Structure formats: C-alpha cells, structure tokens
Amino acid sequence: LWGPNSEAGEGECTASRQSGHVGNDIGQNQKEQDTSADNSTESLSLVTAANREFAFRLYRSLAANPDSQGKNIFFSPVSVSVALAALAVGARGETHRQLFRGLAFNSTWLSQTDVDQAFQSLFEKTKKASNEVTSEGTAVFMDNLFKPQPEFLDTLKKSYFADGFNVDFTKSSESANTINKYVEEKTSGKIDKLVESLDPTTVMYLISYIYFKGKWETPFDPDLTKEDLFMVDEKTKVPVQMMNIEKRFETYRDQMFNTSVLHLPFNSSHSMLLLLPDDMAKLENAISAAHVTKWLKWMKYSVYIPKFSIKTSYSLKTVLTEMGMVDMFGDRADLSGIAEGQQLAVSEVVHQATLDVDEAGATAAAATGITITLHSYYYVPVLKFNRPFMVIITDHSSDNILFMGKITNPNL
C-alpha cells in the first residue's frame, strides 16, 4: 500500500532577494495564482459537462445493445469516466486521443493535466460535501514483477485518490479474491464479485468504485405499501410492492417527450429523478444533460413507486469500442505512460451496479474494473410508476450524474 505523499522540501526558496523586488514578486505571484484558479475553474466546468455528455452517450450505447433488450439498465457513468480517465493518464498517441474523444473531452481546451486536476477537485468536493452519503475512489493492483512509471502512479494517487497494492497475478484466483474483497468493503457488500476471472497475462488491474446511500427527505409510510401490478410490456404484468405517498412533490410534464418527471430529494445534496415516458424509445434517443438541468429547475401528485432491488453486470469492451475507444484493446494500444518497453493493452472493462429503493431511501453502488495485460408543463393528480421508467441520481454539489438507468422489470 502506498504511503502518504512526501513533499518535504517543496516550495522552499532562498532569502537572498533584494527587498526592492519583493513587491513585484508578490504581485506577479498573485496574478499567476488568479490565472491558475480561473483555468482550474474552467477546466472543472468543461470536465463536468463532458462527464454528463458521456453519461448519455454510454446510456444510449447500452440501450441499443442487443443484450440489453427487455432488461433493466443501471450503471454509474461517473465510475466509468473516472476509470477511463485514470487509464488515459498512461495512454499516448492515438490511444489517448480515442479515450479523450470517447469521454467527450475536448482536447483543444483540455490537457490530461487539466482533466487530472478536475477529477482531483471533484473527489475533494465529494469528500467535503457528503462523506457520510457517498464514498468513491480508485485503486490499482499491480503484479509484483511489474514496474510502472513512477509518474503514472503519482498522478493516480494525487488526482484520483488511488490506493495501490502489489499482488501476484500468477496466482489468479487469489488475486481475484483480493480485488473482490477490496471492492466489497468499499461498496458495503453491494458489489461482491466484480472479477470473475483474471487473464494469466494480467500485470495491472485498475478499478473505480462508488457507493451511495441516501434517505428520502420525506420517507414513504411502509403501511401504505401494497401489492400492485407492473406492466413490463403489453403482454406481461408482474406483481410488485408499490409504495405510496400523498404530498405535493415536485413534478414536471415535458410535452416534447410526453414524459412525466418526478423529483425525489434526499436529505443531502442528492436527488433522484424518475422519468415516466409515453414512448420510452423517443425519450432514450433524445434525452441529454440539458434536459435534466431544465427538469431540476421546474418542479405536485399522489405518487406510487415500486419498491425494488436490482443488480446489473456489463462487459463494456464492445460498447466502448463502438464508441470509438478501439486501439486500447488491441496490438495498436499505446499505454507507454504506464510502463516503458512493454506492449500493454486493455483486455477487458467490466462494470457492475446495484440499486435498492425502499420506503426509507435508496442505496446504489457501482464498480468499474479495467484489466491491463501484456498484449411547458401541467399537473396531474396521480403519478404511478407501473410501467418501464428511467432513473437518474444526481449530486448537486458536483453537478455529476452518479447513476442512471432504466427499470424495465423491478423483479429482475
């Protein structure tokens, strides 16, 4: 495990400057600090906007995947963004350009250093704003004989708050257990088997995790929860435990998408948006971060929401390849920033997520693993989520979309 940062000696300066230069130096330093602060704020805004854009790109790719048809979709876009941004620290050339484009980062305005600093700010903001509600971070597991670039590890530790561990990947079962136990602990047992198996040529495994547990600002009364039917499609109905509450909730009817939007605030800086469209495909094809921002600004019903618990698991290799991140998976991968003199490639990107919704609140968790190997509105009286709907969990303090998905069948 890496120890704390050692920065002794940094920032030291000689005292031999003449007094006449001190004022100029202070003024110049202040200007440089102000410019740096402005640049950091701009970079943070650009990265946050890119993260939201990536969330919807990835959602549409998952929804269009044949394997997702008729199934629930649920994932953490911020977990995937963090994992791929951390991987980009060690990518070079076309591999790096593809990662940046895929993550919606504009390379004209953002450098890798800008991205690293922005994620560092986001991690720090999350820790300060909601350390009791949300836990997120990264970790890198390295083979005992693998020698990564010190700069790569330093950046992961400083900007992505990464834990570092040495393991023996030749003992694949033991290594997988070590990684799974770490993720299980960090997600309070929600993600207990991120790694099914490990490629024998694995030299590094990079993960990103997030855990969220929020209590409703206004809890549902368990005595009002009754069995009801959920219409999966025109031919299929399944029994669910339907929660009910009667109060003036914030709601919005978007005429453009023929979608009812329910805003359920947690007793923190987080919110859940539930979207009930008349036509799911129409909503999925057009929804964007701008719509979510608009819905959060507008926002009363007797509300019925199913009580449910779902778990999803994805291999993202095909999806990310279709999104333009191709080279990192093959012999054209340039990950020389991770280690020199070795032909590294990504063999797999996996993601798991869980969501539990009950009368008290919601709990969500997700983890992303990257295996690196050699080689206008109106009101309605009742809003009943008894057919497929979308769900988005946002964090107002960071403007991040932490989780999103589609509930097709609450019983799956």
Coordinates of C-alpha atoms in Angstrom, one line a residue:
L1 CA 0.0 0.0 0.0
W2 CA 1.3 3.4 -0.9
G3 CA 2.3 5.7 2.0
P4 CA 1.3 9.3 2.3
N5 CA 2.6 11.9 -0.1
S6 CA 6.1 13.1 0.8
E7 CA 6.5 16.7 -0.2
A8 CA 9.3 17.7 2.1
G9 CA 11.5 20.4 0.6
E10 CA 9.0 21.5 -2.0
G11 CA 8.2 25.2 -2.1
E12 CA 11.5 26.2 -0.4
C13 CA 13.1 29.4 -1.6
T14 CA 16.2 31.4 -0.8
A15 CA 16.1 34.6 1.2
S16 CA 18.7 36.4 -0.8
R17 CA 16.2 38.5 -2.9
Q18 CA 16.6 42.2 -2.5
S19 CA 13.7 44.0 -0.8
G20 CA 13.0 46.1 -3.8
H21 CA 12.0 43.0 -5.8
V22 CA 9.7 41.6 -3.1
G23 CA 6.7 43.7 -4.0
N24 CA 7.0 42.8 -7.7
D25 CA 7.4 39.2 -6.9
I26 CA 4.3 39.1 -4.7
G27 CA 2.2 40.9 -7.3
Q28 CA 3.4 38.6 -10.1
N29 CA 2.7 35.5 -7.9
Q30 CA -0.8 36.8 -7.2
K31 CA -1.6 37.3 -10.9
E32 CA -0.3 33.8 -11.6
Q33 CA -2.4 32.3 -8.8
D34 CA -5.5 34.1 -10.0
T35 CA -4.9 32.9 -13.6
S36 CA -4.3 29.4 -12.4
A37 CA -7.5 29.5 -10.3
D38 CA -9.5 30.7 -13.3
N39 CA -8.1 28.0 -15.5
S40 CA -8.8 25.3 -12.9
T41 CA -12.5 26.5 -12.6
E42 CA -12.9 26.5 -16.4
S43 CA -11.3 23.0 -16.7
L44 CA -13.6 21.7 -13.9
S45 CA -16.6 23.1 -15.7
L46 CA -15.5 21.5 -19.0
V47 CA -14.8 18.1 -17.4
T48 CA -18.1 18.1 -15.5
A49 CA -20.0 18.9 -18.7
A50 CA -18.1 16.2 -20.6
N51 CA -18.9 13.7 -17.8
R52 CA -22.7 14.4 -18.2
E53 CA -22.4 14.1 -22.0
F54 CA -20.6 10.8 -21.7
A55 CA -23.3 9.5 -19.3
F56 CA -25.9 9.8 -22.0
R57 CA -23.7 8.6 -24.8
L58 CA -23.0 5.4 -22.7
Y59 CA -26.6 5.0 -21.8
R60 CA -27.7 5.1 -25.4
S61 CA -25.0 2.6 -26.4
L62 CA -26.1 0.2 -23.6
A63 CA -29.8 0.6 -24.5
A64 CA -29.0 -0.1 -28.2
N65 CA -27.0 -3.2 -27.3
P66 CA -29.0 -6.4 -28.2
D67 CA -28.0 -8.0 -24.9
S68 CA -29.9 -5.2 -23.1
Q69 CA -33.2 -5.6 -24.8
G70 CA -36.0 -6.3 -22.3
K71 CA -33.6 -6.0 -19.4
N72 CA -33.0 -3.4 -16.7
I73 CA -30.2 -1.0 -17.3
F74 CA -28.4 0.6 -14.4
F75 CA -24.8 1.9 -14.2
S76 CA -22.6 4.6 -12.7
P77 CA -21.4 6.9 -15.5
V78 CA -19.0 8.7 -13.2
S79 CA -17.4 5.4 -12.1
V80 CA -16.7 4.5 -15.8
S81 CA -15.5 8.1 -16.5
V82 CA -13.1 8.0 -13.6
A83 CA -11.7 4.6 -14.6
L84 CA -11.1 5.5 -18.2
A85 CA -9.7 9.0 -17.3
A86 CA -7.3 7.3 -14.9
L87 CA -6.3 4.9 -17.7
A88 CA -5.7 7.9 -20.0
V89 CA -3.0 9.1 -17.7
G90 CA -0.9 6.3 -19.1
A91 CA -2.1 6.4 -22.7
R92 CA -0.2 8.1 -25.5
G93 CA -0.8 9.0 -29.2
E94 CA -3.9 7.8 -30.9
T95 CA -4.9 5.6 -28.0
H96 CA -5.0 8.7 -25.8
R97 CA -6.9 10.7 -28.5
Q98 CA -9.6 8.0 -28.7
L99 CA -10.0 7.9 -25.0
F100 CA -10.4 11.7 -24.9
R101 CA -12.9 11.7 -27.7
G102 CA -14.8 8.8 -26.2
L103 CA -15.0 10.5 -22.8
A104 CA -16.3 13.7 -24.6
F105 CA -13.2 15.7 -23.5
N106 CA -12.3 18.5 -25.9
S107 CA -8.5 18.2 -26.5
T108 CA -8.4 21.7 -27.8
W109 CA -9.4 23.1 -24.4
L110 CA -8.3 20.3 -22.0
S111 CA -5.0 18.6 -21.5
Q112 CA -4.6 15.4 -19.5
T113 CA -3.2 17.5 -16.6
D114 CA -6.4 19.7 -16.7
V115 CA -8.5 16.5 -16.5
D116 CA -6.5 15.1 -13.7
Q117 CA -6.8 18.3 -11.7
A118 CA -10.5 18.5 -12.3
F119 CA -11.1 15.0 -11.1
Q120 CA -9.0 15.8 -8.0
S121 CA -11.3 18.7 -7.3
L122 CA -14.4 16.6 -7.8
F123 CA -13.1 14.0 -5.4
E124 CA -12.2 16.6 -2.8
K125 CA -15.6 18.3 -3.2
T126 CA -17.4 15.0 -2.7
K127 CA -15.5 14.2 0.4
K128 CA -16.3 17.6 1.9
A129 CA -19.9 17.7 0.9
S130 CA -21.3 14.3 1.6
N131 CA -18.7 11.9 3.1
E132 CA -21.5 10.2 5.1
V133 CA -23.7 9.7 2.0
T134 CA -21.3 9.0 -0.8
S135 CA -18.0 7.1 -1.0
E136 CA -15.9 6.9 -4.1
G137 CA -12.4 6.3 -5.1
T138 CA -10.0 4.2 -7.2
A139 CA -7.4 1.6 -6.7
V140 CA -4.6 0.0 -8.8
F141 CA -3.5 -3.6 -8.2
M142 CA 0.0 -4.3 -9.7
D143 CA 1.9 -7.5 -10.3
N144 CA 4.9 -7.9 -8.0
L145 CA 7.3 -8.1 -11.0
F146 CA 5.6 -5.2 -13.0
K147 CA 7.4 -1.9 -12.8
P148 CA 5.1 1.0 -13.7
Q149 CA 6.3 4.5 -14.4
P150 CA 6.5 6.5 -11.1
E151 CA 4.8 9.5 -12.7
F152 CA 1.8 7.3 -13.6
L153 CA 1.4 6.1 -10.0
D154 CA 2.0 9.6 -8.6
T155 CA -0.8 11.0 -10.7
L156 CA -3.2 8.2 -9.8
K157 CA -2.5 8.7 -6.1
K158 CA -2.7 12.5 -6.1
S159 CA -5.6 13.2 -8.6
Y160 CA -7.6 10.0 -8.4
F161 CA -7.1 9.3 -4.7
A162 CA -5.9 5.8 -5.7
D163 CA -5.0 3.1 -3.3
G164 CA -2.1 0.9 -4.5
F165 CA -1.5 -2.8 -3.9
N166 CA 1.0 -5.3 -5.1
V167 CA -0.3 -8.8 -5.9
D168 CA 0.9 -12.0 -7.6
F169 CA -1.2 -12.2 -10.7
T170 CA 0.3 -15.7 -11.5
K171 CA -2.0 -16.8 -8.6
S172 CA -5.1 -15.6 -10.5
S173 CA -7.7 -17.0 -8.0
E174 CA -6.0 -15.4 -5.0
S175 CA -5.6 -12.1 -6.9
A176 CA -9.2 -12.0 -8.0
N177 CA -10.3 -12.7 -4.3
T178 CA -8.1 -9.8 -3.1
I179 CA -9.7 -7.4 -5.6
N180 CA -13.2 -8.6 -4.9
K181 CA -12.8 -8.2 -1.1
Y182 CA -11.5 -4.7 -1.6
V183 CA -14.5 -3.7 -3.8
E184 CA -16.9 -5.5 -1.5
E185 CA -15.6 -3.5 1.5
K186 CA -15.7 -0.2 -0.3
T187 CA -19.3 -0.7 -1.5
S188 CA -20.6 -2.1 1.8
G189 CA -21.1 -5.5 0.4
K190 CA -23.2 -4.4 -2.6
I191 CA -20.6 -5.4 -5.3
D192 CA -19.1 -8.6 -4.0
K193 CA -17.7 -10.2 -7.2
L194 CA -16.5 -7.7 -9.7
V195 CA -13.8 -10.0 -11.0
E196 CA -15.0 -13.4 -12.2
S197 CA -11.6 -14.5 -13.5
L198 CA -8.2 -12.9 -14.5
D199 CA -6.2 -13.3 -17.7
P200 CA -3.0 -15.0 -16.8
T201 CA -1.0 -12.2 -18.6
T202 CA -2.5 -9.5 -16.3
V203 CA 0.0 -7.1 -14.9
M204 CA -2.3 -4.4 -13.6
Y205 CA -6.0 -4.1 -12.6
L206 CA -7.4 -0.6 -12.3
I207 CA -10.8 -0.1 -10.6
S208 CA -13.1 2.8 -9.8
Y209 CA -15.9 2.4 -7.2
I210 CA -18.8 4.5 -5.9
Y211 CA -21.3 3.8 -3.1
F212 CA -24.3 6.0 -2.3
K213 CA -26.9 5.7 0.5
G214 CA -29.5 8.4 0.8
K215 CA -32.6 8.8 2.9
W216 CA -35.6 10.4 1.4
E217 CA -36.3 13.9 2.5
T218 CA -39.9 12.7 3.0
P219 CA -40.0 8.9 3.7
F220 CA -42.7 6.7 2.5
D221 CA -45.0 5.1 5.1
P222 CA -44.5 1.3 5.0
D223 CA -48.2 0.8 6.0
L224 CA -49.2 2.3 2.7
T225 CA -47.1 -0.2 0.6
K226 CA -49.4 -2.6 -1.1
E227 CA -49.1 -5.3 -3.8
D228 CA -49.8 -4.0 -7.3
L229 CA -49.1 -4.9 -10.9
F230 CA -46.2 -3.6 -13.0
M231 CA -46.7 -3.6 -16.8
V232 CA -43.4 -4.8 -18.2
D233 CA -45.0 -4.7 -21.7
E234 CA -48.4 -5.0 -23.3
K235 CA -48.5 -8.8 -22.6
T236 CA -46.5 -9.1 -19.4
K237 CA -47.6 -8.0 -15.9
V238 CA -45.6 -8.8 -12.8
P239 CA -46.5 -8.3 -9.1
V240 CA -44.6 -5.6 -7.2
Q241 CA -44.7 -4.0 -3.7
M242 CA -45.9 -0.5 -4.6
M243 CA -45.1 2.3 -2.2
N244 CA -47.4 5.3 -1.9
I245 CA -47.2 8.8 -0.6
E246 CA -49.5 11.7 -0.9
K247 CA -47.9 15.1 -0.7
R248 CA -47.0 18.0 -3.0
F249 CA -44.0 16.6 -4.8
E250 CA -42.0 18.5 -7.4
T251 CA -43.2 17.2 -10.8
Y252 CA -43.0 18.3 -14.4
R253 CA -44.7 17.2 -17.6
D254 CA -42.4 17.6 -20.6
Q255 CA -44.7 17.9 -23.6
M256 CA -41.8 17.5 -26.1
F257 CA -41.1 13.9 -24.9
N258 CA -44.6 13.2 -23.4
T259 CA -42.8 12.3 -20.2
S260 CA -43.8 12.9 -16.6
V261 CA -40.8 13.8 -14.4
L262 CA -40.8 13.2 -10.6
H263 CA -38.1 14.8 -8.4
L264 CA -37.4 13.0 -5.2
P265 CA -34.9 14.8 -3.0
F266 CA -32.7 13.0 -0.4
N267 CA -31.9 14.7 2.8
S268 CA -28.5 15.7 1.3
S269 CA -27.3 17.4 -1.8
H270 CA -28.5 14.5 -3.9
S271 CA -31.8 13.9 -5.8
M272 CA -33.4 11.1 -7.7
L273 CA -35.3 11.8 -11.0
L274 CA -37.8 9.3 -12.2
L275 CA -39.0 9.6 -15.8
L276 CA -42.2 8.0 -16.9
P277 CA -42.5 8.4 -20.7
D278 CA -45.4 7.5 -23.0
D279 CA -42.8 6.4 -25.5
M280 CA -39.5 5.1 -24.0
A281 CA -37.6 4.9 -27.2
K282 CA -38.3 8.5 -28.0
L283 CA -37.1 9.6 -24.7
E284 CA -34.0 7.4 -24.8
N285 CA -32.9 8.7 -28.2
A286 CA -33.2 12.4 -27.3
I287 CA -32.5 12.9 -23.6
S288 CA -29.5 15.0 -22.7
A289 CA -27.9 16.7 -19.8
A290 CA -29.6 19.9 -20.8
H291 CA -33.0 18.3 -20.2
V292 CA -32.0 17.1 -16.8
T293 CA -30.9 20.6 -15.9
K294 CA -34.2 22.0 -17.1
W295 CA -36.3 19.5 -15.2
L296 CA -34.4 20.2 -11.9
K297 CA -35.3 23.9 -12.3
W298 CA -39.1 23.2 -12.8
M299 CA -40.9 21.3 -10.5
K300 CA -47.3 18.0 -7.1
Y301 CA -49.2 14.3 -7.2
S302 CA -50.2 11.3 -5.2
V303 CA -47.1 9.2 -6.0
Y304 CA -46.8 5.4 -6.5
I305 CA -43.3 3.9 -6.9
P306 CA -42.4 0.2 -6.8
K307 CA -40.1 -1.0 -4.0
F308 CA -37.3 -2.9 -5.7
S309 CA -33.8 -4.2 -5.7
I310 CA -31.8 -4.8 -8.9
K311 CA -28.3 -5.7 -9.9
T312 CA -26.6 -5.3 -13.3
S313 CA -23.3 -6.5 -14.8
Y314 CA -21.7 -5.5 -18.0
S315 CA -18.7 -6.2 -20.2
L316 CA -18.0 -2.8 -21.7
K317 CA -15.4 -3.8 -24.3
T318 CA -17.8 -4.0 -27.2
V319 CA -19.7 -0.9 -26.2
L320 CA -16.6 1.2 -25.7
T321 CA -15.2 0.0 -29.0
E322 CA -18.3 1.1 -30.7
M323 CA -17.9 4.5 -29.0
G324 CA -14.5 4.9 -30.7
M325 CA -12.2 3.7 -28.0
V326 CA -10.7 0.9 -30.2
D327 CA -6.9 0.9 -30.0
M328 CA -6.5 0.3 -26.3
F329 CA -7.9 -3.2 -26.7
G330 CA -5.5 -4.4 -29.4
D331 CA -1.9 -4.5 -30.6
R332 CA -2.1 -0.8 -31.5
A333 CA -2.6 0.2 -27.9
D334 CA -0.1 2.8 -26.7
L335 CA 0.0 2.7 -22.9
S336 CA 3.6 3.6 -22.7
G337 CA 2.8 6.1 -20.0
I338 CA 2.1 3.2 -17.6
A339 CA 5.3 1.4 -18.3
E340 CA 8.0 1.7 -21.0
G341 CA 9.4 -1.2 -23.0
Q342 CA 6.4 -3.4 -22.7
Q343 CA 3.5 -3.8 -25.1
L344 CA 0.5 -3.3 -22.8
A345 CA -3.2 -3.5 -23.8
V346 CA -6.6 -3.5 -22.1
S347 CA -8.2 -6.9 -22.3
E348 CA -11.5 -6.1 -20.6
V349 CA -13.5 -3.4 -18.9
V350 CA -16.2 -4.6 -16.6
H351 CA -18.9 -2.7 -14.7
Q352 CA -21.4 -3.8 -12.0
A353 CA -24.1 -1.7 -10.3
T354 CA -26.9 -2.2 -7.8
L355 CA -29.9 -0.1 -6.8
D356 CA -32.2 -0.7 -3.8
V357 CA -35.2 1.5 -3.4
D358 CA -37.5 1.3 -0.3
E359 CA -39.6 3.4 2.0
A360 CA -36.6 4.9 3.8
G361 CA -34.5 5.8 0.8
A362 CA -32.2 4.4 -1.9
T363 CA -28.8 2.7 -1.9
A364 CA -26.7 2.4 -5.0
A365 CA -23.3 1.1 -5.7
A366 CA -21.1 0.5 -8.7
A367 CA -17.6 -0.5 -9.6
T368 CA -15.6 -0.5 -12.9
G369 CA -12.6 -2.7 -13.5
I370 CA -10.0 -2.4 -16.2
T371 CA -7.7 -5.3 -16.9
I372 CA -4.4 -4.3 -18.4
T373 CA -2.4 -7.1 -19.9
L374 CA 0.6 -7.6 -22.0
H375 CA -0.5 -7.5 -25.4
S376 CA -44.1 23.6 -20.8
Y377 CA -46.0 21.7 -18.0
Y378 CA -49.3 20.8 -16.3
Y379 CA -50.3 19.0 -13.1
V380 CA -51.9 15.6 -12.8
P381 CA -53.5 14.1 -9.6
V382 CA -51.7 10.7 -9.7
L383 CA -48.3 9.6 -10.9
K384 CA -47.9 5.8 -10.9
F385 CA -44.7 4.2 -12.0
N386 CA -46.3 0.9 -13.0
R387 CA -44.6 0.6 -16.4
P388 CA -40.9 1.0 -17.5
F389 CA -39.3 4.2 -16.4
M390 CA -35.9 5.8 -16.3
V391 CA -34.0 6.7 -13.1
I392 CA -31.2 9.3 -12.6
I393 CA -29.4 10.1 -9.3
T394 CA -27.6 13.4 -9.3
D395 CA -25.3 15.2 -7.0
H396 CA -25.9 19.0 -6.9
S397 CA -22.7 19.8 -5.2
S398 CA -20.6 18.4 -8.1
D399 CA -23.2 18.5 -10.9
N400 CA -22.4 14.9 -11.6
I401 CA -24.8 12.2 -12.7
L402 CA -23.8 9.4 -10.3
F403 CA -26.1 6.7 -11.5
M404 CA -28.7 6.3 -14.3
G405 CA -30.7 3.6 -15.9
K406 CA -34.0 2.1 -17.0
I407 CA -36.2 -0.1 -14.9
T408 CA -38.0 -2.5 -17.3
N409 CA -38.9 -5.1 -14.7
P410 CA -38.4 -4.4 -10.9
N411 CA -38.4 -8.1 -10.2
L412 CA -35.4 -9.0 -12.3

